[in-house]
XYZ file of C-alpha atoms in Angstrom:
145
model
C -2.072 12.470 -12.759
C -2.481 9.481 -10.517
C -0.190 7.384 -8.354
C 0.118 3.897 -9.820
C -0.104 1.275 -7.045
C -0.319 -2.499 -7.167
C -2.884 -4.249 -4.981
C -0.891 -5.040 -1.852
C 0.631 -1.558 -1.746
C -2.863 -0.279 -0.895
C -2.163 -1.956 2.458
C 1.514 -1.067 2.749
C 0.857 2.673 2.508
C -1.413 2.381 5.572
C 1.526 1.502 7.838
C 4.496 3.139 6.111
C 6.647 5.103 8.580
C 9.666 5.686 6.370
C 11.518 2.364 6.536
C 12.325 0.309 3.446
C 14.721 -1.971 1.617
C 17.283 0.784 0.940
C 17.682 4.545 1.437
C 16.738 5.171 -2.218
C 13.669 2.931 -1.878
C 12.527 4.811 1.247
C 13.115 8.186 -0.412
C 10.998 7.178 -3.424
C 8.272 5.713 -1.175
C 8.133 8.952 0.846
C 7.716 10.911 -2.411
C 4.806 8.624 -3.399
C 3.123 9.120 -0.007
C 3.643 12.885 -0.270
C 1.690 12.817 -3.547
C -1.086 10.804 -1.878
C -1.175 13.291 1.008
C -1.527 16.079 -1.573
C -4.724 14.395 -2.789
C -3.479 12.641 -5.911
C -5.697 9.612 -6.692
C -4.448 6.029 -6.905
C -4.683 4.020 -10.109
C -4.716 0.297 -9.393
C -2.178 -1.491 -11.611
C -1.232 -5.078 -12.332
C 2.361 -5.839 -11.346
C 5.198 -3.507 -10.369
C 4.236 0.076 -9.572
C 5.746 3.390 -8.543
C 6.823 2.038 -5.150
C 8.585 -0.909 -6.853
C 10.481 1.333 -9.289
C 13.589 1.784 -7.124
C 13.938 -1.935 -6.345
C 13.670 -2.762 -10.024
C 16.545 -0.363 -10.742
C 18.673 -1.465 -7.751
C 18.322 -5.250 -7.717
C 19.140 -7.890 -10.308
C 16.231 -10.097 -9.203
C 13.671 -7.873 -7.460
C 10.889 -9.727 -5.663
C 8.346 -7.429 -7.366
C 7.869 -10.025 -10.123
C 7.537 -13.100 -7.864
C 4.357 -15.180 -8.041
C 3.934 -14.824 -4.267
C 3.802 -11.036 -4.626
C 1.272 -11.262 -7.468
C -0.877 -13.538 -5.261
C -0.543 -11.010 -2.419
C -1.852 -8.321 -4.802
C -4.890 -10.438 -5.702
C -5.666 -11.208 -2.052
C -5.299 -7.536 -1.069
C -7.633 -6.340 -3.843
C -10.222 -9.001 -2.992
C -10.177 -8.160 0.731
C -10.137 -4.389 0.127
C -13.149 -4.802 -2.175
C -15.055 -6.620 0.587
C -14.133 -4.042 3.215
C -14.933 -1.045 1.011
C -18.148 -2.608 -0.276
C -17.300 -2.198 -3.942
C -15.315 -4.415 -6.273
C -11.908 -3.061 -7.250
C -10.239 -3.838 -10.585
C -6.966 -3.018 -12.314
C -7.388 0.398 -13.926
C -9.737 1.705 -11.229
C -8.941 5.044 -9.626
C -9.417 5.482 -5.896
C -9.229 8.573 -3.792
C -7.562 7.726 -0.491
C -9.664 10.093 1.593
C -9.741 9.990 5.390
C -12.923 7.858 5.452
C -11.419 5.192 3.196
C -8.064 5.238 5.004
C -9.837 4.971 8.365
C -11.943 2.036 7.197
C -8.898 0.221 5.782
C -6.762 0.879 8.871
C -9.515 -0.339 11.176
C -9.867 -3.539 9.114
C -6.086 -3.983 9.055
C -5.827 -3.575 12.834
C -8.622 -6.138 13.280
C -6.635 -8.639 11.193
C -8.955 -8.664 8.186
C -6.038 -8.405 5.751
C -3.964 -11.286 7.196
C -4.400 -13.439 4.089
C -2.974 -10.673 1.894
C 0.037 -10.228 4.178
C 1.003 -13.911 4.479
C 4.744 -14.509 4.075
C 5.567 -10.807 3.833
C 8.791 -9.969 5.641
C 7.230 -6.739 6.973
C 4.083 -8.307 8.485
C 5.210 -8.160 12.138
C 6.567 -4.633 11.755
C 3.268 -3.466 10.210
C 1.253 -5.220 12.939
C 3.217 -3.287 15.579
C 2.516 -0.007 13.767
C -1.199 -0.831 13.631
C -1.266 -1.774 17.325
C 0.361 1.590 18.152
C -2.663 3.299 16.600
C -0.750 4.176 13.408
C 1.070 6.798 15.449
C 4.107 7.512 13.208
C 2.652 6.779 9.768
C 3.395 9.152 6.911
C 0.058 8.777 5.074
C -2.213 11.311 6.732
C -5.584 12.805 5.864
C -5.061 13.751 2.227
C -6.229 17.068 0.836
C -8.712 16.652 -2.005
C -9.427 19.159 -4.709
């Protein structure tokens, strides 16, 4: 199995500390991160993913389908590809090992993902988490089989 994530959620998981849009959303997100910590690979998807699932059920007009979010996905994938040194595409599987997470977190802290995070309501919150050295994040060094 693999965890299905949209492009910009590759960045969001780097700074997730348990907060979210609703208690059910946060509970689902924590379950996704637990799977990543257990070593489950990520499958890059186009559009709403496993993190979005709760919002889609809870809200009549979830932002998951907005053009701005789709653009954020594209920007995140493009920037992640540059940082990781290999082009990422929908359908690709990635293993979020400690080297990859470290590289992405370093780039995030340096501001290399700003374009992908434009107009996101969480951007300041995530910046504070990054500046704290990712101290309370839930995504740790995953175990890989």
